[in-house]
Structure formats: structure tokens, C-alpha cells
mmCIF file of C-alpha atoms in Angstrom:
data_model
loop_
_atom_site.group_PDB
_atom_site.id
_atom_site.type_symbol
_atom_site.label_atom_id
_atom_site.label_comp_id
_atom_site.label_asym_id
_atom_site.label_seq_id
_atom_site.Cartn_x
_atom_site.Cartn_y
_atom_site.Cartn_z
ATOM 1 C CA UNK A 55 116.666 108.682 34.490
ATOM 2 C CA UNK A 56 112.890 108.286 35.083
ATOM 3 C CA UNK A 57 113.521 106.641 38.469
ATOM 4 C CA UNK A 58 115.930 109.429 39.475
ATOM 5 C CA UNK A 59 113.292 111.991 38.515
ATOM 6 C CA UNK A 60 110.651 110.283 40.671
ATOM 7 C CA UNK A 61 113.001 109.989 43.657
ATOM 8 C CA UNK A 62 114.128 113.618 43.374
ATOM 9 C CA UNK A 63 110.539 114.819 43.300
ATOM 10 C CA UNK A 64 109.569 112.582 46.222
ATOM 11 C CA UNK A 65 112.599 113.649 48.270
ATOM 12 C CA UNK A 66 111.899 117.314 47.636
ATOM 13 C CA UNK A 67 108.224 116.851 48.481
ATOM 14 C CA UNK A 68 109.156 115.224 51.806
ATOM 15 C CA UNK A 69 111.610 118.029 52.579
ATOM 16 C CA UNK A 70 109.048 120.713 51.734
ATOM 17 C CA UNK A 71 106.318 119.022 53.764
ATOM 18 C CA UNK A 72 108.688 118.760 56.731
ATOM 19 C CA UNK A 73 109.545 122.414 56.284
ATOM 20 C CA UNK A 74 105.842 123.229 56.414
ATOM 21 C CA UNK A 75 105.487 121.227 59.626
ATOM 22 C CA UNK A 76 108.394 123.268 60.988
ATOM 23 C CA UNK A 77 106.627 126.400 59.701
ATOM 24 C CA UNK A 78 103.615 125.653 61.871
ATOM 25 C CA UNK A 79 105.898 125.400 64.899
ATOM 26 C CA UNK A 80 107.412 128.794 64.084
ATOM 27 C CA UNK A 81 103.975 130.336 63.370
ATOM 28 C CA UNK A 82 104.917 131.251 59.818
ATOM 29 C CA UNK A 83 101.571 132.979 59.306
ATOM 30 C CA UNK A 84 102.861 135.692 61.642
ATOM 31 C CA UNK A 85 106.149 136.019 59.740
ATOM 32 C CA UNK A 86 104.330 136.543 56.428
ATOM 33 C CA UNK A 87 101.399 138.384 58.031
ATOM 34 C CA UNK A 88 98.870 135.876 56.684
ATOM 35 C CA UNK A 89 95.304 136.270 57.941
ATOM 36 C CA UNK A 90 93.454 133.586 59.854
ATOM 37 C CA UNK A 91 96.141 132.376 62.248
ATOM 38 C CA UNK A 92 96.671 128.638 62.428
ATOM 39 C CA UNK A 93 93.252 127.966 60.882
ATOM 40 C CA UNK A 94 94.044 129.987 57.765
ATOM 41 C CA UNK A 95 97.510 128.442 57.602
ATOM 42 C CA UNK A 96 96.105 124.911 57.736
ATOM 43 C CA UNK A 97 93.372 125.676 55.206
ATOM 44 C CA UNK A 98 95.998 127.081 52.832
ATOM 45 C CA UNK A 99 97.925 123.823 53.058
ATOM 46 C CA UNK A 100 95.109 121.575 51.826
ATOM 47 C CA UNK A 101 95.472 122.750 48.213
ATOM 48 C CA UNK A 102 99.253 123.144 48.514
ATOM 49 C CA UNK A 103 99.760 119.580 49.702
ATOM 50 C CA UNK A 104 97.322 118.300 47.089
ATOM 51 C CA UNK A 105 99.350 120.053 44.374
ATOM 52 C CA UNK A 106 102.643 118.651 45.669
ATOM 53 C CA UNK A 107 101.309 115.090 45.905
ATOM 54 C CA UNK A 108 99.363 115.247 42.648
ATOM 55 C CA UNK A 109 102.568 116.311 40.911
ATOM 56 C CA UNK A 110 104.131 113.025 41.971
ATOM 57 C CA UNK A 111 101.210 111.135 40.440
ATOM 58 C CA UNK A 112 101.739 113.013 37.178
ATOM 59 C CA UNK A 113 105.452 112.232 37.208
ATOM 60 C CA UNK A 114 104.826 108.524 37.782
ATOM 61 C CA UNK A 115 102.415 108.629 34.823
ATOM 62 C CA UNK A 116 105.125 110.367 32.746
ATOM 63 C CA UNK A 117 102.762 113.256 32.024
ATOM 64 C CA UNK A 118 104.019 116.528 30.552
ATOM 65 C CA UNK A 119 102.257 118.320 33.420
ATOM 66 C CA UNK A 120 104.445 116.406 35.848
ATOM 67 C CA UNK A 121 107.386 118.389 34.489
ATOM 68 C CA UNK A 122 105.501 121.634 35.084
ATOM 69 C CA UNK A 123 104.675 120.613 38.651
ATOM 70 C CA UNK A 124 108.308 119.609 39.122
ATOM 71 C CA UNK A 125 109.487 123.063 38.057
ATOM 72 C CA UNK A 126 106.966 124.694 40.394
ATOM 73 C CA UNK A 127 108.113 122.530 43.317
ATOM 74 C CA UNK A 128 111.761 123.268 42.473
ATOM 75 C CA UNK A 129 111.132 127.019 42.411
ATOM 76 C CA UNK A 130 109.184 126.691 45.670
ATOM 77 C CA UNK A 131 112.107 124.956 47.369
ATOM 78 C CA UNK A 132 114.597 127.550 46.142
ATOM 79 C CA UNK A 133 112.269 130.358 47.242
ATOM 80 C CA UNK A 134 111.836 128.801 50.706
ATOM 81 C CA UNK A 135 115.596 128.726 51.187
ATOM 82 C CA UNK A 136 116.108 132.291 49.939
ATOM 83 C CA UNK A 137 113.293 133.912 51.937
ATOM 84 C CA UNK A 138 114.160 132.168 55.193
ATOM 85 C CA UNK A 139 117.867 132.897 54.757
ATOM 86 C CA UNK A 140 116.918 136.550 54.258
ATOM 87 C CA UNK A 141 114.853 136.523 57.460
ATOM 88 C CA UNK A 142 117.677 134.845 59.393
ATOM 89 C CA UNK A 143 120.136 137.483 58.161
ATOM 90 C CA UNK A 144 117.664 140.149 59.348
ATOM 91 C CA UNK A 145 118.013 138.725 62.861
ATOM 92 C CA UNK A 146 114.790 136.722 63.006
ATOM 93 C CA UNK A 147 115.076 133.701 65.277
ATOM 94 C CA UNK A 148 112.511 131.527 63.484
ATOM 95 C CA UNK A 149 114.078 128.580 61.644
ATOM 96 C CA UNK A 150 117.363 129.165 63.492
ATOM 97 C CA UNK A 151 117.550 125.618 64.863
ATOM 98 C CA UNK A 152 120.106 123.276 63.262
ATOM 99 C CA UNK A 153 117.464 120.890 61.884
ATOM 100 C CA UNK A 154 115.394 123.774 60.464
ATOM 101 C CA UNK A 155 118.485 125.073 58.677
ATOM 102 C CA UNK A 156 119.431 121.591 57.468
ATOM 103 C CA UNK A 157 115.967 121.077 55.978
ATOM 104 C CA UNK A 158 116.250 124.404 54.160
ATOM 105 C CA UNK A 159 119.752 123.667 52.812
ATOM 106 C CA UNK A 160 118.762 120.180 51.675
ATOM 107 C CA UNK A 161 115.640 121.630 50.069
ATOM 108 C CA UNK A 162 117.776 124.099 48.144
ATOM 109 C CA UNK A 163 120.211 121.432 46.946
ATOM 110 C CA UNK A 164 117.528 118.925 45.969
ATOM 111 C CA UNK A 165 115.476 121.674 44.282
ATOM 112 C CA UNK A 166 118.440 122.739 42.133
ATOM 113 C CA UNK A 167 119.195 119.154 41.083
ATOM 114 C CA UNK A 168 115.488 118.492 40.481
ATOM 115 C CA UNK A 169 115.230 121.599 38.303
ATOM 116 C CA UNK A 170 118.273 120.573 36.243
ATOM 117 C CA UNK A 171 116.924 117.043 35.757
ATOM 118 C CA UNK A 172 113.462 118.403 34.892
ATOM 119 C CA UNK A 173 114.868 120.748 32.255
ATOM 120 C CA UNK A 174 117.088 117.967 30.887
ATOM 121 C CA UNK A 175 114.097 115.611 30.651
ATOM 122 C CA UNK A 176 111.977 118.302 28.981
ATOM 123 C CA UNK A 177 114.645 118.818 26.336
ATOM 124 C CA UNK A 178 115.293 115.099 25.760
#
């Protein structure tokens, strides 16, 4: 199970990072009305990417905090799917490309499995 946990986290991290690359293409800062344009968006991602990658380090070390990071990443993936699905249903054209949608669906599925495995491991 530890290897599965590591691979789930890594897979979800890659999906989320790819989603964020896609977000830059779609100018997500405009969708969420974030200040600073692309500069603010990029600056925001330094700590976010550090958190995502540091979580993987904690998981490899079998740290309790790795489980917390895993839950945060799982919630983040589920939230990304929900909010972008909401925007698509509102008629927004951002993230309406097949690959953008596939990344979001895969993120949702991996996030749900990752959350279940995280909770199982926490209770074991």
C-alpha cells in the first residue's frame, strides 16, 4: 500500500501541475479576478508548487504530515473539477478543450481514490 500511496500522490500532483499550466493558457487569473495578471499568478504558484512537491517528500518519508498534505491535494483536485465544471455549465469557454476536460476528470478520479487511500492509511 505505501507504493500505491506514493504513486497516487505523484499522479495527482502531475495532473494538478498540468492543470495549472493549462490555467495559464486560459488566463485563470481573469476567471477568478485575481490581481496582478500573469505576474501575480506565477508568484502565487511558487508556494503552491512547493507545497505540492514537499508533500511528496513527506509521503516518501512516511510522515504524518504527508497524510495531511495528501488530503489537501485531494480536496484541491476535487475542488478544481467542481469549480471548472460549474464555469463550463455557465457557458464559459475556458477549459472546454477535450484535453482540458480530460485532465479535470482524471484529477477528480485520482483525487477521490487518493483521499480514500489516505483515510484508510490514517486509520490503519
